[in-house]
Amino acid sequence: MSNSPAQTYLARTFEDDRYAWTREPRVRRRAVVAEVALVVALVAATLVAASTDEEWPTWFFVAWMVGMLGFIPLHSLLNLGIRGVLDRDKRSLDEHQRRLGERSHTAVAWPSTALTFAAWTGAVAVVGLTGHVMLALCLGFLLWFASGLLTYWHLAWTSPEEPADADL
Amino acid sequence: MGRQPKSEADKVHDRIGVLRADRGVSRKELAEAVGVHPQTIGYVERGEYSPSLALALRIARYFELPVEAIFSLDPLPSLSQELLRRTS
């Protein structure tokens, strides 16, 4: 019986050597910083929009769309940098990769719970203080989304530098 | 499952690099034979990851050596030192 991890299509994509440059710690950490900055900027934009009288300002809609569309390539880059360890079928991971994923899940468990709590309380606070339901939903979504991203950020930031050429 | 060593005393020392060089085996070939990704072999060689018992046994079986000849909780003497000790 083979002990080798199963090579699913998704696993093969994440293991592709064409994306080796994304696995360098410098690239991974820059992707984390960019994602954190994007989420913080969107939260700030939501709060600014909530402080106005308009329910759904045009500038906020544009900022939201740009931010969400920008997130797609950014997160793809970050995910390639961590070989998709958190998204792949467990059967395609070896014991070290599973260990890395579990370590990050454990490390951010409390901050993630705190952010989820902040998502609910923040959304309720925005509705209570301003009456803007849509913006409250946006704020809640962003904070809940960030709570899920914490594991990715932790793994991308802390993953050790990969050993050199496997053919050696 | 294995784990990252938390301290120097927690580290598992190994001779995988030397054995691979001796047998002319690449990390990729060894990884395929024992069912892990090549970078995991690299982490084990660098002492950044302590393999599970199952992985250590598979590596030992691949090299046809007892597991204690490849892995140790104490720093392993070089093979040349070992040879010298046995022949003197």
PDB file of C-alpha atoms in Angstrom:
ATOM      1  CA  MET A   1       0.000   0.000   0.000  1.00  0.00           C
ATOM      2  CA  SER A   2       1.346   3.435  -0.901  1.00  0.00           C
ATOM      3  CA  ASN A   3       2.025   5.949   1.848  1.00  0.00           C
ATOM      4  CA  SER A   4       2.313   8.830  -0.604  1.00  0.00           C
ATOM      5  CA  PRO A   5      -0.105  11.734  -0.228  1.00  0.00           C
ATOM      6  CA  ALA A   6      -2.846  11.692  -2.879  1.00  0.00           C
ATOM      7  CA  GLN A   7      -2.147  14.066  -5.747  1.00  0.00           C
ATOM      8  CA  THR A   8      -5.415  15.818  -6.469  1.00  0.00           C
ATOM      9  CA  TYR A   9      -5.680  18.423  -9.233  1.00  0.00           C
ATOM     10  CA  LEU A  10      -5.697  21.187  -6.611  1.00  0.00           C
ATOM     11  CA  ALA A  11      -2.653  19.687  -4.859  1.00  0.00           C
ATOM     12  CA  ARG A  12      -0.730  19.487  -8.144  1.00  0.00           C
ATOM     13  CA  THR A  13      -1.460  23.170  -8.775  1.00  0.00           C
ATOM     14  CA  PHE A  14      -0.230  24.198  -5.332  1.00  0.00           C
ATOM     15  CA  GLU A  15       2.875  22.005  -5.658  1.00  0.00           C
ATOM     16  CA  ASP A  16       3.719  23.343  -9.136  1.00  0.00           C
ATOM     17  CA  ASP A  17       7.302  24.598  -9.277  1.00  0.00           C
ATOM     18  CA  ARG A  18       6.257  27.529 -11.465  1.00  0.00           C
ATOM     19  CA  TYR A  19       4.956  29.119  -8.260  1.00  0.00           C
ATOM     20  CA  ALA A  20       8.106  28.461  -6.210  1.00  0.00           C
ATOM     21  CA  TRP A  21       8.770  32.213  -6.040  1.00  0.00           C
ATOM     22  CA  THR A  22       5.573  32.718  -4.023  1.00  0.00           C
ATOM     23  CA  ARG A  23       6.920  30.410  -1.283  1.00  0.00           C
ATOM     24  CA  GLU A  24       9.792  32.669  -0.343  1.00  0.00           C
ATOM     25  CA  PRO A  25       9.240  34.106   3.163  1.00  0.00           C
ATOM     26  CA  ARG A  26       9.675  37.668   1.844  1.00  0.00           C
ATOM     27  CA  VAL A  27       6.884  37.220  -0.725  1.00  0.00           C
ATOM     28  CA  ARG A  28       4.601  35.427   1.739  1.00  0.00           C
ATOM     29  CA  ARG A  29       4.979  38.145   4.358  1.00  0.00           C
ATOM     30  CA  ARG A  30       4.366  40.916   1.859  1.00  0.00           C
ATOM     31  CA  ALA A  31       1.171  39.169   0.792  1.00  0.00           C
ATOM     32  CA  VAL A  32       0.078  39.007   4.446  1.00  0.00           C
ATOM     33  CA  VAL A  33       0.812  42.713   4.982  1.00  0.00           C
ATOM     34  CA  ALA A  34      -1.095  43.604   1.800  1.00  0.00           C
ATOM     35  CA  GLU A  35      -4.120  41.506   2.831  1.00  0.00           C
ATOM     36  CA  VAL A  36      -4.184  42.956   6.344  1.00  0.00           C
ATOM     37  CA  ALA A  37      -3.914  46.482   4.907  1.00  0.00           C
ATOM     38  CA  LEU A  38      -6.761  45.759   2.496  1.00  0.00           C
ATOM     39  CA  VAL A  39      -9.069  44.444   5.226  1.00  0.00           C
ATOM     40  CA  VAL A  40      -8.202  47.352   7.570  1.00  0.00           C
ATOM     41  CA  ALA A  41      -8.819  49.845   4.756  1.00  0.00           C
ATOM     42  CA  LEU A  42     -12.224  48.286   3.990  1.00  0.00           C
ATOM     43  CA  VAL A  43     -13.193  48.320   7.679  1.00  0.00           C
ATOM     44  CA  ALA A  44     -12.136  51.981   7.895  1.00  0.00           C
ATOM     45  CA  ALA A  45     -14.104  52.815   4.728  1.00  0.00           C
ATOM     46  CA  THR A  46     -17.176  51.074   6.161  1.00  0.00           C
ATOM     47  CA  LEU A  47     -16.943  53.039   9.405  1.00  0.00           C
ATOM     48  CA  VAL A  48     -16.459  56.333   7.538  1.00  0.00           C
ATOM     49  CA  ALA A  49     -19.446  55.549   5.312  1.00  0.00           C
ATOM     50  CA  ALA A  50     -21.513  54.668   8.390  1.00  0.00           C
ATOM     51  CA  SER A  51     -20.739  58.075   9.872  1.00  0.00           C
ATOM     52  CA  THR A  52     -22.453  59.821   6.924  1.00  0.00           C
ATOM     53  CA  ASP A  53     -26.181  60.207   6.391  1.00  0.00           C
ATOM     54  CA  GLU A  54     -26.163  58.349   3.077  1.00  0.00           C
ATOM     55  CA  GLU A  55     -27.065  54.649   3.391  1.00  0.00           C
ATOM     56  CA  TRP A  56     -24.910  53.378   0.508  1.00  0.00           C
ATOM     57  CA  PRO A  57     -22.526  56.085  -0.834  1.00  0.00           C
ATOM     58  CA  THR A  58     -21.213  55.562  -4.385  1.00  0.00           C
ATOM     59  CA  TRP A  59     -17.582  55.955  -3.318  1.00  0.00           C
ATOM     60  CA  PHE A  60     -18.059  53.182  -0.773  1.00  0.00           C
ATOM     61  CA  PHE A  61     -19.571  50.874  -3.379  1.00  0.00           C
ATOM     62  CA  VAL A  62     -16.566  51.499  -5.646  1.00  0.00           C
ATOM     63  CA  ALA A  63     -14.108  50.969  -2.782  1.00  0.00           C
ATOM     64  CA  TRP A  64     -15.878  47.741  -1.788  1.00  0.00           C
ATOM     65  CA  MET A  65     -15.839  46.359  -5.333  1.00  0.00           C
ATOM     66  CA  VAL A  66     -12.184  47.266  -5.902  1.00  0.00           C
ATOM     67  CA  GLY A  67     -11.225  45.786  -2.531  1.00  0.00           C
ATOM     68  CA  MET A  68     -13.083  42.528  -3.075  1.00  0.00           C
ATOM     69  CA  LEU A  69     -11.775  42.101  -6.622  1.00  0.00           C
ATOM     70  CA  GLY A  70      -8.244  42.937  -5.455  1.00  0.00           C
ATOM     71  CA  PHE A  71      -8.528  40.328  -2.750  1.00  0.00           C
ATOM     72  CA  ILE A  72      -8.833  37.475  -5.267  1.00  0.00           C
ATOM     73  CA  PRO A  73      -5.324  37.646  -6.814  1.00  0.00           C
ATOM     74  CA  LEU A  74      -3.828  38.656  -3.475  1.00  0.00           C
ATOM     75  CA  HIS A  75      -5.225  35.640  -1.664  1.00  0.00           C
ATOM     76  CA  SER A  76      -4.291  33.364  -4.565  1.00  0.00           C
ATOM     77  CA  LEU A  77      -0.704  34.549  -4.183  1.00  0.00           C
ATOM     78  CA  LEU A  78      -0.756  34.014  -0.429  1.00  0.00           C
ATOM     79  CA  ASN A  79      -2.330  30.577  -0.791  1.00  0.00           C
ATOM     80  CA  LEU A  80       0.257  29.484  -3.352  1.00  0.00           C
ATOM     81  CA  GLY A  81       2.923  30.632  -0.889  1.00  0.00           C
ATOM     82  CA  ILE A  82       1.644  28.189   1.732  1.00  0.00           C
ATOM     83  CA  ARG A  83       1.002  25.426  -0.841  1.00  0.00           C
ATOM     84  CA  GLY A  84      -2.719  25.654  -0.097  1.00  0.00           C
ATOM     85  CA  VAL A  85      -2.177  23.629   3.056  1.00  0.00           C
ATOM     86  CA  LEU A  86      -5.400  24.957   4.623  1.00  0.00           C
ATOM     87  CA  ASP A  87      -7.589  24.359   1.571  1.00  0.00           C
ATOM     88  CA  ARG A  88      -6.401  21.048   0.205  1.00  0.00           C
ATOM     89  CA  ASP A  89      -7.869  17.632   0.857  1.00  0.00           C
ATOM     90  CA  LYS A  90      -6.159  16.200   3.962  1.00  0.00           C
ATOM     91  CA  ARG A  91      -5.205  13.105   1.939  1.00  0.00           C
ATOM     92  CA  SER A  92      -2.955  15.236  -0.254  1.00  0.00           C
ATOM     93  CA  LEU A  93      -0.964  16.547   2.730  1.00  0.00           C
ATOM     94  CA  ASP A  94       1.889  14.795   4.446  1.00  0.00           C
ATOM     95  CA  GLU A  95       2.393  14.752   8.222  1.00  0.00           C
ATOM     96  CA  HIS A  96       4.536  17.908   8.280  1.00  0.00           C
ATOM     97  CA  GLN A  97       2.042  19.931   6.252  1.00  0.00           C
ATOM     98  CA  ARG A  98      -0.859  18.758   8.413  1.00  0.00           C
ATOM     99  CA  ARG A  99       1.162  19.718  11.472  1.00  0.00           C
ATOM    100  CA  LEU A 100       1.780  23.232  10.133  1.00  0.00           C
ATOM    101  CA  GLY A 101      -1.924  23.722   9.458  1.00  0.00           C
ATOM    102  CA  GLU A 102      -2.934  22.485  12.897  1.00  0.00           C
ATOM    103  CA  ARG A 103      -0.328  24.683  14.576  1.00  0.00           C
ATOM    104  CA  SER A 104      -1.726  27.794  12.891  1.00  0.00           C
ATOM    105  CA  HIS A 105      -5.342  26.849  13.677  1.00  0.00           C
ATOM    106  CA  THR A 106      -4.391  26.450  17.343  1.00  0.00           C
ATOM    107  CA  ALA A 107      -2.316  29.632  17.474  1.00  0.00           C
ATOM    108  CA  VAL A 108      -5.129  31.890  16.245  1.00  0.00           C
ATOM    109  CA  ALA A 109      -8.056  30.148  17.927  1.00  0.00           C
ATOM    110  CA  TRP A 110      -8.627  32.844  20.550  1.00  0.00           C
ATOM    111  CA  PRO A 111      -7.999  35.917  18.350  1.00  0.00           C
ATOM    112  CA  SER A 112     -10.299  34.346  15.772  1.00  0.00           C
ATOM    113  CA  THR A 113     -13.062  33.886  18.350  1.00  0.00           C
ATOM    114  CA  ALA A 114     -12.555  37.487  19.504  1.00  0.00           C
ATOM    115  CA  LEU A 115     -12.895  38.766  15.929  1.00  0.00           C
ATOM    116  CA  THR A 116     -16.066  36.736  15.392  1.00  0.00           C
ATOM    117  CA  PHE A 117     -17.479  38.268  18.574  1.00  0.00           C
ATOM    118  CA  ALA A 118     -16.389  41.732  17.348  1.00  0.00           C
ATOM    119  CA  ALA A 119     -18.166  41.041  14.047  1.00  0.00           C
ATOM    120  CA  TRP A 120     -21.506  40.535  15.817  1.00  0.00           C
ATOM    121  CA  THR A 121     -21.117  43.337  18.326  1.00  0.00           C
ATOM    122  CA  GLY A 122     -19.712  45.741  15.713  1.00  0.00           C
ATOM    123  CA  ALA A 123     -22.605  45.122  13.348  1.00  0.00           C
ATOM    124  CA  VAL A 124     -25.165  45.555  16.132  1.00  0.00           C
ATOM    125  CA  ALA A 125     -23.400  48.750  17.279  1.00  0.00           C
ATOM    126  CA  VAL A 126     -23.467  50.239  13.755  1.00  0.00           C
ATOM    127  CA  VAL A 127     -27.198  49.538  13.387  1.00  0.00           C
ATOM    128  CA  GLY A 128     -27.888  50.875  16.874  1.00  0.00           C
ATOM    129  CA  LEU A 129     -25.855  54.064  16.451  1.00  0.00           C
ATOM    130  CA  THR A 130     -26.443  54.933  12.789  1.00  0.00           C
ATOM    131  CA  GLY A 131     -29.351  52.806  11.539  1.00  0.00           C
ATOM    132  CA  HIS A 132     -27.334  51.754   8.459  1.00  0.00           C
ATOM    133  CA  VAL A 133     -28.227  48.066   8.112  1.00  0.00           C
ATOM    134  CA  MET A 134     -26.261  47.394   4.894  1.00  0.00           C
ATOM    135  CA  LEU A 135     -23.111  48.974   6.267  1.00  0.00           C
ATOM    136  CA  ALA A 136     -23.519  47.037   9.501  1.00  0.00           C
ATOM    137  CA  LEU A 137     -23.689  43.840   7.463  1.00  0.00           C
ATOM    138  CA  CYS A 138     -20.539  44.897   5.581  1.00  0.00           C
ATOM    139  CA  LEU A 139     -18.670  45.539   8.823  1.00  0.00           C
ATOM    140  CA  GLY A 140     -19.825  42.241  10.324  1.00  0.00           C
ATOM    141  CA  PHE A 141     -18.856  40.380   7.170  1.00  0.00           C
ATOM    142  CA  LEU A 142     -15.381  41.962   7.066  1.00  0.00           C
ATOM    143  CA  LEU A 143     -14.588  41.123  10.687  1.00  0.00           C
ATOM    144  CA  TRP A 144     -15.957  37.595  10.344  1.00  0.00           C
ATOM    145  CA  PHE A 145     -13.949  37.216   7.121  1.00  0.00           C
ATOM    146  CA  ALA A 146     -10.804  38.449   8.907  1.00  0.00           C
ATOM    147  CA  SER A 147     -11.340  35.893  11.671  1.00  0.00           C
ATOM    148  CA  GLY A 148     -11.125  33.172   9.030  1.00  0.00           C
ATOM    149  CA  LEU A 149      -8.104  34.746   7.364  1.00  0.00           C
ATOM    150  CA  LEU A 150      -6.092  34.831  10.593  1.00  0.00           C
ATOM    151  CA  THR A 151      -5.060  31.189  10.149  1.00  0.00           C
ATOM    152  CA  TYR A 152      -3.770  31.904   6.631  1.00  0.00           C
ATOM    153  CA  TRP A 153      -1.884  34.984   7.823  1.00  0.00           C
ATOM    154  CA  HIS A 154      -0.295  33.109  10.707  1.00  0.00           C
ATOM    155  CA  LEU A 155       0.785  30.204   8.509  1.00  0.00           C
ATOM    156  CA  ALA A 156       2.137  32.434   5.735  1.00  0.00           C
ATOM    157  CA  TRP A 157       4.043  34.546   8.262  1.00  0.00           C
ATOM    158  CA  THR A 158       5.507  31.710  10.329  1.00  0.00           C
ATOM    159  CA  SER A 159       6.112  28.904   7.822  1.00  0.00           C
ATOM    160  CA  PRO A 160       9.807  28.036   7.788  1.00  0.00           C
ATOM    161  CA  GLU A 161      11.900  28.765   4.731  1.00  0.00           C
ATOM    162  CA  GLU A 162      11.695  25.775   2.435  1.00  0.00           C
ATOM    163  CA  PRO A 163      14.785  23.616   1.873  1.00  0.00           C
ATOM    164  CA  ALA A 164      16.642  24.144  -1.394  1.00  0.00           C
ATOM    165  CA  ASP A 165      16.303  22.040  -4.515  1.00  0.00           C
ATOM    166  CA  ALA A 166      14.605  18.687  -3.884  1.00  0.00           C
ATOM    167  CA  ASP A 167      16.649  17.075  -6.657  1.00  0.00           C
ATOM    168  CA  LEU A 168      19.867  17.451  -4.652  1.00  0.00           C
TER     169      LEU A 168
ATOM    170  CA  MET B   1       2.444  12.748  13.835  1.00  0.00           C
ATOM    171  CA  GLY B   2       5.815  14.473  14.213  1.00  0.00           C
ATOM    172  CA  ARG B   3       6.385  17.963  15.531  1.00  0.00           C
ATOM    173  CA  GLN B   4       8.654  20.990  15.551  1.00  0.00           C
ATOM    174  CA  PRO B   5      11.307  20.677  18.278  1.00  0.00           C
ATOM    175  CA  LYS B   6      10.736  23.265  21.008  1.00  0.00           C
ATOM    176  CA  SER B   7      14.328  23.333  22.259  1.00  0.00           C
ATOM    177  CA  GLU B   8      17.782  21.984  21.445  1.00  0.00           C
ATOM    178  CA  ALA B   9      17.228  19.130  23.919  1.00  0.00           C
ATOM    179  CA  ASP B  10      13.990  18.271  22.105  1.00  0.00           C
ATOM    180  CA  LYS B  11      15.724  17.959  18.744  1.00  0.00           C
ATOM    181  CA  VAL B  12      16.053  14.649  16.897  1.00  0.00           C
ATOM    182  CA  HIS B  13      19.452  14.326  15.180  1.00  0.00           C
ATOM    183  CA  ASP B  14      19.754  12.313  12.012  1.00  0.00           C
ATOM    184  CA  ARG B  15      22.103  11.057   9.315  1.00  0.00           C
ATOM    185  CA  ILE B  16      19.719  11.274   6.391  1.00  0.00           C
ATOM    186  CA  GLY B  17      21.855  13.808   4.488  1.00  0.00           C
ATOM    187  CA  VAL B  18      24.982  11.669   4.764  1.00  0.00           C
ATOM    188  CA  LEU B  19      23.128   8.490   3.825  1.00  0.00           C
ATOM    189  CA  ARG B  20      21.520  10.161   0.829  1.00  0.00           C
ATOM    190  CA  ALA B  21      24.911  11.393  -0.359  1.00  0.00           C
ATOM    191  CA  ASP B  22      26.424   7.947   0.190  1.00  0.00           C
ATOM    192  CA  ARG B  23      23.661   6.161  -1.742  1.00  0.00           C
ATOM    193  CA  GLY B  24      23.250   8.887  -4.356  1.00  0.00           C
ATOM    194  CA  VAL B  25      19.582   9.421  -3.489  1.00  0.00           C
ATOM    195  CA  SER B  26      17.900  12.792  -3.988  1.00  0.00           C
ATOM    196  CA  ARG B  27      15.455  14.253  -1.467  1.00  0.00           C
ATOM    197  CA  LYS B  28      12.718  13.810  -4.040  1.00  0.00           C
ATOM    198  CA  GLU B  29      13.467  10.093  -4.506  1.00  0.00           C
ATOM    199  CA  LEU B  30      13.588   9.459  -0.775  1.00  0.00           C
ATOM    200  CA  ALA B  31      10.398  11.468  -0.250  1.00  0.00           C
ATOM    201  CA  GLU B  32       8.543   9.449  -2.895  1.00  0.00           C
ATOM    202  CA  ALA B  33       9.770   6.193  -1.368  1.00  0.00           C
ATOM    203  CA  VAL B  34       8.629   7.052   2.162  1.00  0.00           C
ATOM    204  CA  GLY B  35       5.447   8.920   1.220  1.00  0.00           C
ATOM    205  CA  VAL B  36       6.092  12.528   2.141  1.00  0.00           C
ATOM    206  CA  HIS B  37       6.789  15.731   0.258  1.00  0.00           C
ATOM    207  CA  PRO B  38      10.456  16.466  -0.579  1.00  0.00           C
ATOM    208  CA  GLN B  39      10.517  19.592   1.562  1.00  0.00           C
ATOM    209  CA  THR B  40       9.566  17.512   4.605  1.00  0.00           C
ATOM    210  CA  ILE B  41      12.750  15.461   4.157  1.00  0.00           C
ATOM    211  CA  GLY B  42      14.631  18.787   4.037  1.00  0.00           C
ATOM    212  CA  TYR B  43      13.023  19.972   7.297  1.00  0.00           C
ATOM    213  CA  VAL B  44      13.943  16.660   8.984  1.00  0.00           C
ATOM    214  CA  GLU B  45      17.543  16.940   7.741  1.00  0.00           C
ATOM    215  CA  ARG B  46      17.779  20.505   9.051  1.00  0.00           C
ATOM    216  CA  GLY B  47      16.469  19.390  12.438  1.00  0.00           C
ATOM    217  CA  GLU B  48      13.437  21.672  12.119  1.00  0.00           C
ATOM    218  CA  TYR B  49      10.972  18.826  12.204  1.00  0.00           C
ATOM    219  CA  SER B  50      11.012  15.655  14.282  1.00  0.00           C
ATOM    220  CA  PRO B  51       9.421  12.907  12.193  1.00  0.00           C
ATOM    221  CA  SER B  52       6.700  10.622  13.461  1.00  0.00           C
ATOM    222  CA  LEU B  53       7.743   7.141  14.513  1.00  0.00           C
ATOM    223  CA  ALA B  54       6.111   5.726  11.379  1.00  0.00           C
ATOM    224  CA  LEU B  55       8.082   8.065   9.106  1.00  0.00           C
ATOM    225  CA  ALA B  56      11.345   7.374  10.953  1.00  0.00           C
ATOM    226  CA  LEU B  57      10.752   3.626  10.548  1.00  0.00           C
ATOM    227  CA  ARG B  58       9.944   4.002   6.848  1.00  0.00           C
ATOM    228  CA  ILE B  59      13.168   5.969   6.327  1.00  0.00           C
ATOM    229  CA  ALA B  60      15.135   3.311   8.228  1.00  0.00           C
ATOM    230  CA  ARG B  61      13.537   0.569   6.130  1.00  0.00           C
ATOM    231  CA  TYR B  62      14.395   2.445   2.938  1.00  0.00           C
ATOM    232  CA  PHE B  63      18.079   2.643   3.909  1.00  0.00           C
ATOM    233  CA  GLU B  64      17.963  -0.936   5.294  1.00  0.00           C
ATOM    234  CA  LEU B  65      19.425   0.214   8.586  1.00  0.00           C
ATOM    235  CA  PRO B  66      18.177   0.083  12.183  1.00  0.00           C
ATOM    236  CA  VAL B  67      16.315   3.240  13.117  1.00  0.00           C
ATOM    237  CA  GLU B  68      18.843   4.095  15.859  1.00  0.00           C
ATOM    238  CA  ALA B  69      21.610   4.186  13.241  1.00  0.00           C
ATOM    239  CA  ILE B  70      19.815   7.075  11.517  1.00  0.00           C
ATOM    240  CA  PHE B  71      18.058   8.944  14.323  1.00  0.00           C
ATOM    241  CA  SER B  72      19.258   9.874  17.787  1.00  0.00           C
ATOM    242  CA  LEU B  73      18.331  12.230  20.603  1.00  0.00           C
ATOM    243  CA  ASP B  74      22.049  13.000  21.003  1.00  0.00           C
ATOM    244  CA  PRO B  75      24.233  14.536  18.297  1.00  0.00           C
ATOM    245  CA  LEU B  76      25.452  11.728  16.056  1.00  0.00           C
ATOM    246  CA  PRO B  77      29.204  11.326  15.520  1.00  0.00           C
ATOM    247  CA  SER B  78      30.330  11.546  11.913  1.00  0.00           C
ATOM    248  CA  LEU B  79      30.540   8.265   9.995  1.00  0.00           C
ATOM    249  CA  SER B  80      34.323   8.641   9.618  1.00  0.00           C
ATOM    250  CA  GLN B  81      34.660   8.924  13.416  1.00  0.00           C
ATOM    251  CA  GLU B  82      32.495   5.833  13.816  1.00  0.00           C
ATOM    252  CA  LEU B  83      34.649   3.884  11.359  1.00  0.00           C
ATOM    253  CA  LEU B  84      37.827   5.008  13.081  1.00  0.00           C
ATOM    254  CA  ARG B  85      36.435   3.949  16.453  1.00  0.00           C
ATOM    255  CA  ARG B  86      35.463   0.501  15.170  1.00  0.00           C
ATOM    256  CA  THR B  87      38.747  -0.170  13.386  1.00  0.00           C
ATOM    257  CA  SER B  88      41.041   1.056  16.169  1.00  0.00           C
TER     258      SER B  88
END
